[in-house]
Amino acid sequence: MTKRDVFINKEQMMNLLMFLPIWDGKMPRPAILKPCPLWTGKQVFSLIIPGNVNMIRTHSTHPDEEDDGPYKWISPGDTK
């Protein structure tokens, strides 16, 4: 859902938002306006998860010395 090529049209977005108990009735601004409004999967995902969730995980072969480096919040997957 959070890949770059996932887009959701207005009808699908409304259906998803109607199932959210915390939805306030306001639709977020679409990421693409023309030729038709489209929302990204990342926009939907950010509406679904609560705002206070913060999780940092590393894989089993992650070197411990990198944990305190200048790029500790950036991973190679963030740039793709």
GROMACS .gro file of N, CA and C in nm:
model
  240
    1MET      N    1   0.081  -0.120   0.000
    1MET     CA    2   0.000   0.000   0.000
    1MET      C    3   0.086   0.127   0.000
    2THR      N    4   0.204   0.120   0.052
    2THR     CA    5   0.287   0.240   0.061
    2THR      C    6   0.390   0.251  -0.051
    3LYS      N    7   0.380   0.170  -0.154
    3LYS     CA    8   0.471   0.181  -0.267
    3LYS      C    9   0.437   0.305  -0.349
    4ARG      N   10   0.530   0.346  -0.432
    4ARG     CA   11   0.513   0.469  -0.511
    4ARG      C   12   0.403   0.461  -0.615
    5ASP      N   13   0.371   0.342  -0.663
    5ASP     CA   14   0.274   0.331  -0.772
    5ASP      C   15   0.133   0.297  -0.726
    6VAL      N   16   0.102   0.316  -0.598
    6VAL     CA   17  -0.031   0.288  -0.545
    6VAL      C   18  -0.110   0.419  -0.538
    7PHE      N   19  -0.220   0.424  -0.614
    7PHE     CA   20  -0.306   0.542  -0.613
    7PHE      C   21  -0.450   0.500  -0.589
    8ILE      N   22  -0.525   0.584  -0.522
    8ILE     CA   23  -0.662   0.554  -0.483
    8ILE      C   24  -0.751   0.666  -0.533
    9ASN      N   25  -0.859   0.629  -0.602
    9ASN     CA   26  -0.951   0.730  -0.653
    9ASN      C   27  -1.045   0.778  -0.543
   10LYS      N   28  -1.128   0.875  -0.575
   10LYS     CA   29  -1.214   0.938  -0.474
   10LYS      C   30  -1.314   0.840  -0.414
   11GLU      N   31  -1.373   0.756  -0.496
   11GLU     CA   32  -1.471   0.660  -0.446
   11GLU      C   33  -1.408   0.561  -0.347
   12GLN      N   34  -1.292   0.509  -0.382
   12GLN     CA   35  -1.222   0.416  -0.294
   12GLN      C   36  -1.178   0.486  -0.165
   13MET      N   37  -1.132   0.611  -0.178
   13MET     CA   38  -1.087   0.686  -0.061
   13MET      C   39  -1.202   0.709   0.036
   14MET      N   40  -1.318   0.746  -0.017
   14MET     CA   41  -1.434   0.767   0.069
   14MET      C   42  -1.474   0.638   0.139
   15ASN      N   43  -1.471   0.526   0.067
   15ASN     CA   44  -1.505   0.398   0.129
   15ASN      C   45  -1.409   0.363   0.242
   16LEU      N   46  -1.281   0.388   0.221
   16LEU     CA   47  -1.182   0.361   0.326
   16LEU      C   48  -1.202   0.452   0.447
   17LEU      N   49  -1.227   0.579   0.421
   17LEU     CA   50  -1.242   0.675   0.531
   17LEU      C   51  -1.368   0.648   0.614
   18MET      N   52  -1.471   0.596   0.550
   18MET     CA   53  -1.595   0.569   0.624
   18MET      C   54  -1.577   0.460   0.729
   19PHE      N   55  -1.476   0.375   0.714
   19PHE     CA   56  -1.451   0.269   0.811
   19PHE      C   57  -1.360   0.313   0.925
   20LEU      N   58  -1.306   0.434   0.917
   20LEU     CA   59  -1.217   0.483   1.023
   20LEU      C   60  -1.299   0.546   1.135
   21PRO      N   61  -1.292   0.492   1.256
   21PRO     CA   62  -1.369   0.551   1.366
   21PRO      C   63  -1.319   0.691   1.406
   22ILE      N   64  -1.194   0.723   1.377
   22ILE     CA   65  -1.139   0.853   1.417
   22ILE      C   66  -1.148   0.957   1.306
   23TRP      N   67  -1.211   0.923   1.194
   23TRP     CA   68  -1.219   1.018   1.082
   23TRP      C   69  -1.309   1.134   1.119
   24ASP      N   70  -1.263   1.256   1.095
   24ASP     CA   71  -1.337   1.377   1.134
   24ASP      C   72  -1.427   1.431   1.024
   25GLY      N   73  -1.438   1.362   0.911
   25GLY     CA   74  -1.525   1.406   0.802
   25GLY      C   75  -1.455   1.490   0.697
   26LYS      N   76  -1.330   1.522   0.718
   26LYS     CA   77  -1.255   1.603   0.621
   26LYS      C   78  -1.162   1.512   0.541
   27MET      N   79  -1.168   1.526   0.410
   27MET     CA   80  -1.079   1.448   0.324
   27MET      C   81  -0.947   1.522   0.309
   28PRO      N   82  -0.836   1.449   0.314
   28PRO     CA   83  -0.707   1.515   0.289
   28PRO      C   84  -0.698   1.557   0.143
   29ARG      N   85  -0.611   1.651   0.117
   29ARG     CA   86  -0.592   1.698  -0.020
   29ARG      C   87  -0.530   1.587  -0.105
   30PRO      N   88  -0.581   1.563  -0.225
   30PRO     CA   89  -0.524   1.457  -0.308
   30PRO      C   90  -0.382   1.490  -0.353
   31ALA      N   91  -0.301   1.388  -0.371
   31ALA     CA   92  -0.163   1.407  -0.416
   31ALA      C   93  -0.159   1.445  -0.563
   32ILE      N   94  -0.254   1.395  -0.641
   32ILE     CA   95  -0.264   1.426  -0.784
   32ILE      C   96  -0.401   1.487  -0.809
   33LEU      N   97  -0.403   1.603  -0.874
   33LEU     CA   98  -0.529   1.672  -0.899
   33LEU      C   99  -0.584   1.650  -1.039
   34LYS      N  100  -0.495   1.641  -1.139
   34LYS     CA  101  -0.541   1.625  -1.277
   34LYS      C  102  -0.480   1.500  -1.336
   35PRO      N  103  -0.550   1.429  -1.416
   35PRO     CA  104  -0.682   1.447  -1.477
   35PRO      C  105  -0.797   1.415  -1.381
   36CYS      N  106  -0.769   1.338  -1.274
   36CYS     CA  107  -0.871   1.315  -1.172
   36CYS      C  108  -0.800   1.310  -1.037
   37PRO      N  109  -0.871   1.346  -0.929
   37PRO     CA  110  -0.806   1.345  -0.798
   37PRO      C  111  -0.767   1.203  -0.756
   38LEU      N  112  -0.641   1.187  -0.715
   38LEU     CA  113  -0.590   1.058  -0.669
   38LEU      C  114  -0.512   1.078  -0.539
   39TRP      N  115  -0.530   0.985  -0.447
   39TRP     CA  116  -0.458   0.986  -0.321
   39TRP      C  117  -0.358   0.873  -0.323
   40THR      N  118  -0.250   0.886  -0.249
   40THR     CA  119  -0.149   0.781  -0.244
   40THR      C  120  -0.181   0.685  -0.130
   41GLY      N  121  -0.124   0.567  -0.139
   41GLY     CA  122  -0.139   0.470  -0.031
   41GLY      C  123  -0.076   0.520   0.098
   42LYS      N  124   0.030   0.599   0.086
   42LYS     CA  125   0.095   0.656   0.204
   42LYS      C  126   0.001   0.751   0.278
   43GLN      N  127  -0.079   0.826   0.204
   43GLN     CA  128  -0.175   0.916   0.267
   43GLN      C  129  -0.278   0.836   0.347
   44VAL      N  130  -0.327   0.728   0.288
   44VAL     CA  131  -0.424   0.644   0.357
   44VAL      C  132  -0.360   0.580   0.480
   45PHE      N  133  -0.240   0.531   0.464
   45PHE     CA  134  -0.170   0.466   0.574
   45PHE      C  135  -0.149   0.563   0.690
   46SER      N  136  -0.116   0.687   0.661
   46SER     CA  137  -0.094   0.785   0.768
   46SER      C  138  -0.224   0.822   0.839
   47LEU      N  139  -0.337   0.806   0.772
   47LEU     CA  140  -0.466   0.830   0.838
   47LEU      C  141  -0.506   0.712   0.926
   48ILE      N  142  -0.465   0.592   0.888
   48ILE     CA  143  -0.506   0.472   0.960
   48ILE      C  144  -0.430   0.456   1.091
   49ILE      N  145  -0.298   0.476   1.088
   49ILE     CA  146  -0.220   0.455   1.210
   49ILE      C  147  -0.231   0.578   1.300
   50PRO      N  148  -0.229   0.558   1.432
   50PRO     CA  149  -0.235   0.672   1.523
   50PRO      C  150  -0.110   0.758   1.511
   51GLY      N  151  -0.121   0.884   1.546
   51GLY     CA  152  -0.010   0.978   1.532
   51GLY      C  153   0.104   0.957   1.629
   52ASN      N  154   0.081   0.883   1.737
   52ASN     CA  155   0.186   0.867   1.838
   52ASN      C  156   0.265   0.737   1.823
   53VAL      N  157   0.254   0.670   1.709
   53VAL     CA  158   0.328   0.546   1.686
   53VAL      C  159   0.467   0.580   1.634
   54ASN      N  160   0.569   0.525   1.699
   54ASN     CA  161   0.707   0.546   1.658
   54ASN      C  162   0.781   0.415   1.683
   55MET      N  163   0.827   0.351   1.576
   55MET     CA  164   0.891   0.220   1.590
   55MET      C  165   1.022   0.218   1.512
   56ILE      N  166   1.127   0.175   1.578
   56ILE     CA  167   1.257   0.162   1.515
   56ILE      C  168   1.300   0.016   1.528
   57ARG      N  169   1.326  -0.047   1.415
   57ARG     CA  170   1.367  -0.188   1.414
   57ARG      C  171   1.491  -0.203   1.329
   58THR      N  172   1.574  -0.298   1.363
   58THR     CA  173   1.691  -0.331   1.282
   58THR      C  174   1.688  -0.480   1.253
   59HIS      N  175   1.758  -0.520   1.149
   59HIS     CA  176   1.763  -0.662   1.115
   59HIS      C  177   1.873  -0.731   1.196
   60SER      N  178   1.876  -0.863   1.191
   60SER     CA  179   1.966  -0.940   1.278
   60SER      C  180   2.114  -0.917   1.247
   61THR      N  181   2.148  -0.875   1.127
   61THR     CA  182   2.289  -0.852   1.093
   61THR      C  183   2.327  -0.705   1.100
   62HIS      N  184   2.244  -0.622   1.159
   62HIS     CA  185   2.271  -0.479   1.170
   62HIS      C  186   2.388  -0.455   1.265
   63PRO      N  187   2.492  -0.385   1.222
   63PRO     CA  188   2.605  -0.358   1.312
   63PRO      C  189   2.566  -0.258   1.421
   64ASP      N  190   2.600  -0.291   1.545
   64ASP     CA  191   2.563  -0.207   1.659
   64ASP      C  192   2.629  -0.070   1.656
   65GLU      N  193   2.749  -0.058   1.597
   65GLU     CA  194   2.819   0.070   1.597
   65GLU      C  195   2.750   0.175   1.512
   66GLU      N  196   2.658   0.137   1.424
   66GLU     CA  197   2.587   0.234   1.341
   66GLU      C  198   2.470   0.299   1.413
   67ASP      N  199   2.431   0.248   1.527
   67ASP     CA  200   2.313   0.298   1.596
   67ASP      C  201   2.324   0.444   1.639
   68ASP      N  202   2.444   0.493   1.669
   68ASP     CA  203   2.461   0.630   1.715
   68ASP      C  204   2.523   0.721   1.610
   69GLY      N  205   2.531   0.678   1.487
   69GLY     CA  206   2.592   0.756   1.381
   69GLY      C  207   2.503   0.871   1.334
   70PRO      N  208   2.555   0.955   1.246
   70PRO     CA  209   2.479   1.072   1.199
   70PRO      C  210   2.358   1.034   1.113
   71TYR      N  211   2.357   0.913   1.060
   71TYR     CA  212   2.248   0.871   0.973
   71TYR      C  213   2.159   0.766   1.038
   72LYS      N  214   2.145   0.771   1.168
   72LYS     CA  215   2.071   0.666   1.236
   72LYS      C  216   1.922   0.665   1.202
   73TRP      N  217   1.868   0.773   1.150
   73TRP     CA  218   1.726   0.778   1.115
   73TRP      C  219   1.703   0.753   0.966
   74ILE      N  220   1.810   0.731   0.890
   74ILE     CA  221   1.798   0.713   0.746
   74ILE      C  222   1.841   0.571   0.709
   75SER      N  223   1.763   0.507   0.626
   75SER     CA  224   1.800   0.375   0.577
   75SER      C  225   1.807   0.379   0.425
   76PRO      N  226   1.874   0.283   0.360
   76PRO     CA  227   1.881   0.283   0.214
   76PRO      C  228   1.743   0.279   0.148
   77GLY      N  229   1.645   0.219   0.213
   77GLY     CA  230   1.510   0.213   0.157
   77GLY      C  231   1.439   0.348   0.157
   78ASP      N  232   1.485   0.444   0.236
   78ASP     CA  233   1.421   0.576   0.240
   78ASP      C  234   1.447   0.658   0.115
   79THR      N  235   1.549   0.624   0.040
   79THR     CA  236   1.584   0.706  -0.076
   79THR      C  237   1.526   0.653  -0.206
   80LYS      N  238   1.457   0.542  -0.201
   80LYS     CA  239   1.402   0.484  -0.324
   80LYS      C  240   1.263   0.532  -0.351
   0.00000   0.00000   0.00000
